[in-house]
Every structure is written in C-alpha cells, then in structure tokens.
Short mmCIF file of N, CA and C in Angstrom, two decimals:
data_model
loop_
_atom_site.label_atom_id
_atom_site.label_comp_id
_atom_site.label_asym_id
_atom_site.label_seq_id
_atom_site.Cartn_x
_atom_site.Cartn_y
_atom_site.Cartn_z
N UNK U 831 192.79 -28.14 2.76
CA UNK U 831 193.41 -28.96 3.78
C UNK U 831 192.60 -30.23 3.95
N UNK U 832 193.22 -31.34 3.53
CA UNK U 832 192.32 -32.49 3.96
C UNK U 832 192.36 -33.20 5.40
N UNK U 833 193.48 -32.92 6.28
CA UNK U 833 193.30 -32.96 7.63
C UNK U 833 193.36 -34.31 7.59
N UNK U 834 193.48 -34.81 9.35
CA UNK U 834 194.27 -35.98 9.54
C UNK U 834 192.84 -37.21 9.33
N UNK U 835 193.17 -38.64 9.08
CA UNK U 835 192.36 -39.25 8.44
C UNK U 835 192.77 -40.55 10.01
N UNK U 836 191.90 -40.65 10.62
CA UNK U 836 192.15 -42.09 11.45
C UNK U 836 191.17 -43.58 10.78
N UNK U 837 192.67 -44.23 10.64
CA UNK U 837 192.15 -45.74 10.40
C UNK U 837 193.05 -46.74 11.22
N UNK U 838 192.02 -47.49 11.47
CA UNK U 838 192.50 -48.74 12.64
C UNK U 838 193.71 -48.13 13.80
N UNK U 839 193.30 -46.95 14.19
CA UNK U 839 193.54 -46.53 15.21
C UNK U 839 195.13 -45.38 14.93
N UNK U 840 195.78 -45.41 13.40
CA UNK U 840 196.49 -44.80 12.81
C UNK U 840 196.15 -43.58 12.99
N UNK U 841 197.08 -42.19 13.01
CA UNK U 841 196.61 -40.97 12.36
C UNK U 841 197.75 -40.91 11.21
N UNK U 842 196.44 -40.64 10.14
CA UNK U 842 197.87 -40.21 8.82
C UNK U 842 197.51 -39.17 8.72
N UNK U 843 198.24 -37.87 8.69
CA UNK U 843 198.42 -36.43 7.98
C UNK U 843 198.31 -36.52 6.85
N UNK U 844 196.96 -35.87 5.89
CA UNK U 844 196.90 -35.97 4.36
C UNK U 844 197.34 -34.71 3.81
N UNK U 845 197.68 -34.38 2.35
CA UNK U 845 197.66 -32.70 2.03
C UNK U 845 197.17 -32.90 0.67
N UNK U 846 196.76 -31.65 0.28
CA UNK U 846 196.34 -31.85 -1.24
C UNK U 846 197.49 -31.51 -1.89
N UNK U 847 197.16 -31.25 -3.19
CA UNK U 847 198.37 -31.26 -4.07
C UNK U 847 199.11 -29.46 -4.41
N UNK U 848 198.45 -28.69 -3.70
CA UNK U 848 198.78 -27.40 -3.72
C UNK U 848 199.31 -27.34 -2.04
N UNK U 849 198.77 -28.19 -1.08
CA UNK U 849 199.38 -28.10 0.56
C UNK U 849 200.73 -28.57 -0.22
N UNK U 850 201.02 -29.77 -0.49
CA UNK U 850 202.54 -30.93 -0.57
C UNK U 850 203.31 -29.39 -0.97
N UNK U 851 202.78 -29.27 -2.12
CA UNK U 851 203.88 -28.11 -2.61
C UNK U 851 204.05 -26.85 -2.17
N UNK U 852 203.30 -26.19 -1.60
CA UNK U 852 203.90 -25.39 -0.41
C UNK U 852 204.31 -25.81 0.50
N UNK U 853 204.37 -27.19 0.76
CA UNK U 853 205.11 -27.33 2.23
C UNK U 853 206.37 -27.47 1.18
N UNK U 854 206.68 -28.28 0.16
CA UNK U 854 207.92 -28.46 -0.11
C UNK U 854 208.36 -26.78 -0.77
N UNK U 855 207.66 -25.82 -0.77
CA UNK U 855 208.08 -24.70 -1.68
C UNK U 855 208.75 -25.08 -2.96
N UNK U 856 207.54 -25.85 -3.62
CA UNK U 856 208.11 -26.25 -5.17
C UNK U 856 206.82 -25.92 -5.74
N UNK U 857 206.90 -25.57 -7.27
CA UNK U 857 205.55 -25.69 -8.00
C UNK U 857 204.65 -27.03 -7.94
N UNK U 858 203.69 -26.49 -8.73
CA UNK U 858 202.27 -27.91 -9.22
C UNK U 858 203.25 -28.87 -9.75
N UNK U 859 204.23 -28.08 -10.78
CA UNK U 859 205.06 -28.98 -11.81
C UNK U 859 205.53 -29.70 -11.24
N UNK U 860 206.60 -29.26 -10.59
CA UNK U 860 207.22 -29.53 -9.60
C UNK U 860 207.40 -30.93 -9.09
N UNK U 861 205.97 -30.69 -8.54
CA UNK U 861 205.28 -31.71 -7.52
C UNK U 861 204.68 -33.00 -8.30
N UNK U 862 204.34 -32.75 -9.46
CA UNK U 862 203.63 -34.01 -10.49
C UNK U 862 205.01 -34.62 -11.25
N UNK U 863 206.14 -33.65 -11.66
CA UNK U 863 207.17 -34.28 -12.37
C UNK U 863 208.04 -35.36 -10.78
N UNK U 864 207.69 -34.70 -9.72
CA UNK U 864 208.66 -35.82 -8.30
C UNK U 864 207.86 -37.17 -8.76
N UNK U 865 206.05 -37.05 -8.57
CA UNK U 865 205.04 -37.91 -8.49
C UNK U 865 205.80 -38.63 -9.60
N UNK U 866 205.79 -38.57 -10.99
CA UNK U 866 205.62 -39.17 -11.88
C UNK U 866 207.06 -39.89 -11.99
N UNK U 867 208.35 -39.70 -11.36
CA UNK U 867 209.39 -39.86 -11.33
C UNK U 867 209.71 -41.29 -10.00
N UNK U 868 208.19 -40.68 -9.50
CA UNK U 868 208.27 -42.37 -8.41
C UNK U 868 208.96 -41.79 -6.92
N UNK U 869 209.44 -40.29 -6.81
CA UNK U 869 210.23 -40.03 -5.44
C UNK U 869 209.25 -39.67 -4.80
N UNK U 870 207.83 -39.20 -4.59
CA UNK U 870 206.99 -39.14 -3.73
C UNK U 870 206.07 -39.66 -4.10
N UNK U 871 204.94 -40.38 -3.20
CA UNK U 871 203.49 -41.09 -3.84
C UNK U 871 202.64 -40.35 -3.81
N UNK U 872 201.55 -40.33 -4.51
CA UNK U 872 200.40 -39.64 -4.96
C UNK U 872 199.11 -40.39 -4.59
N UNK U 873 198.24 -40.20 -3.89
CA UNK U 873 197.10 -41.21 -4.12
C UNK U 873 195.23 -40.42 -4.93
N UNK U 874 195.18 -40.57 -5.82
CA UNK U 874 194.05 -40.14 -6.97
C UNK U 874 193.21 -40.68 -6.45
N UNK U 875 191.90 -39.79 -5.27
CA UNK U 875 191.04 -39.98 -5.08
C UNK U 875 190.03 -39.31 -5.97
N UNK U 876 189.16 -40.56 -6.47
CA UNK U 876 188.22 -39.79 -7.41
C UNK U 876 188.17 -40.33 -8.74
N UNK U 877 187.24 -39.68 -9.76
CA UNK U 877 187.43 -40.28 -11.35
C UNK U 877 189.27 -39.74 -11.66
N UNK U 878 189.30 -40.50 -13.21
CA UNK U 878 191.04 -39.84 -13.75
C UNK U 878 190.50 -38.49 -13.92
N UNK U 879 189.47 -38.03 -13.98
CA UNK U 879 189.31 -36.51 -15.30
C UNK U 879 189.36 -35.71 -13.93
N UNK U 880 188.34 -35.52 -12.75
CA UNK U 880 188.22 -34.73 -11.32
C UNK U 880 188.80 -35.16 -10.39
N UNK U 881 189.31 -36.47 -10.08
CA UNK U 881 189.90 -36.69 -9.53
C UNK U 881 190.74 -36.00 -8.34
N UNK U 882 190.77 -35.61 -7.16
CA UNK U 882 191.88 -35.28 -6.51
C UNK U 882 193.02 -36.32 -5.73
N UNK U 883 194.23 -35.46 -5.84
CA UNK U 883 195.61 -36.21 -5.79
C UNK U 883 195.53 -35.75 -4.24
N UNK U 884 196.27 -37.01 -3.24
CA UNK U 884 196.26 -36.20 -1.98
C UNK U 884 197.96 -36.96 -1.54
N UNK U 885 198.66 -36.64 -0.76
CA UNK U 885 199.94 -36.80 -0.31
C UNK U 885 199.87 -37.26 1.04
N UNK U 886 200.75 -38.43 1.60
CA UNK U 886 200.21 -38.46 2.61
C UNK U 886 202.01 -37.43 3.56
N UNK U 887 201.21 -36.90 4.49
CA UNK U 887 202.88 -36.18 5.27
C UNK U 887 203.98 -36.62 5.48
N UNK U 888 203.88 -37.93 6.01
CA UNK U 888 204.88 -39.18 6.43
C UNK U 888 206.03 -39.08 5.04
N UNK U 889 205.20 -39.36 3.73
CA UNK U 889 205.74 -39.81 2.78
C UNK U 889 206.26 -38.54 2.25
N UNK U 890 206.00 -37.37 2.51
CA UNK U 890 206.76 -35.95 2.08
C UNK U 890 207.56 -35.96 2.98
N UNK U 891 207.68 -35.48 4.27
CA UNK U 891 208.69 -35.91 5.22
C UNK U 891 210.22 -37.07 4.76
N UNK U 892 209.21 -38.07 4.25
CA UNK U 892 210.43 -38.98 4.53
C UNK U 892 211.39 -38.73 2.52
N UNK U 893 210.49 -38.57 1.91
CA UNK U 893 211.19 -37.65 0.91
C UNK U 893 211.95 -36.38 1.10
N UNK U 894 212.42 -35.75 1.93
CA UNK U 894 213.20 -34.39 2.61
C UNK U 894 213.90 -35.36 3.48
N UNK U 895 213.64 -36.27 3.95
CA UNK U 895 214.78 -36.84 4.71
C UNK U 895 215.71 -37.08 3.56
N UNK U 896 215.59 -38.14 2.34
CA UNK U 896 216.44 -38.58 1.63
C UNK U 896 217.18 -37.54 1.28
N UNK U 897 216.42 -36.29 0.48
CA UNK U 897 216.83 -35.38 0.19
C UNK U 897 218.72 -34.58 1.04
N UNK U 898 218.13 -34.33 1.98
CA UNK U 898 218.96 -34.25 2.94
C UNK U 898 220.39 -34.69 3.32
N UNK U 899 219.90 -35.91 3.49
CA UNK U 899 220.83 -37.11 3.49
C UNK U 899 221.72 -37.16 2.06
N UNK U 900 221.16 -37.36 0.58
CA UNK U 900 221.92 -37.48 -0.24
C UNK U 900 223.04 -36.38 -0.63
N UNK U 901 222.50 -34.44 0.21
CA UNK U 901 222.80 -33.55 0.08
C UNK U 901 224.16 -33.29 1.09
N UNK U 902 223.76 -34.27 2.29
CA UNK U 902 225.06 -34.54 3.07
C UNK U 902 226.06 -35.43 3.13
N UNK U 903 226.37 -36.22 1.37
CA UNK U 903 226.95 -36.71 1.32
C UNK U 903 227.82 -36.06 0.42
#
C-alpha cells in the first residue's frame, strides 16, 4: 500500500500495481496491457529494471467511470 501522498496541499490516493488490480479485479496482465494501451496511467518510480509502477486512484476511478458509461450506452 503506498498510501495517500500530500503535495501543495493535494491528497492523491496512490496504489501499487498489484493494489490497481485488485481494486479493478483484473490480472498483472491485465493491468500492464490497459497501461500500455494508454486507458490508465502508470507512473515508474525508480530505475526501468526495479523500478516500481504506482497508479494514482483518481485516475482508476475515472477509468471505471468511462467504463461504465460506454457500457451504458
């Protein structure tokens, strides 16, 4: 759990890359084929090789909104 991060007086909700995908109940795959497809952002804290990927909530959230929405059309 990387827990909420305050900047300039913001709270952003972060998750790692095993939180995103249990909250969305999708795999790792899953979750790197959305990333790599551009429908949710990823941010790679760290070297490319150890690196960790973290999600911010807002931006999973507002990906299940679209979701939703395109599903209620």
């Amino acid at each position: 759990y990387c827990g909420p991060v305050f900047q300039r007086g913001i709270s952003m909700e972060l998750k790692t890359r095993q939180e995103a995908a249990a909250y969305l109940r999708v795999s790792l795959r899953t979750l790197d084929k959305l990333t790599a497809e551009k429908h949710l952002i990823g941010a790679r804290i760290g070297g490319p090789r150890r690196g960790r990927v973290i999600y911010r909530q807002a931006d999973i959230d507002a990906y299940v909104e679209r979701q939703l929405e395109a599903a209620a059309r």
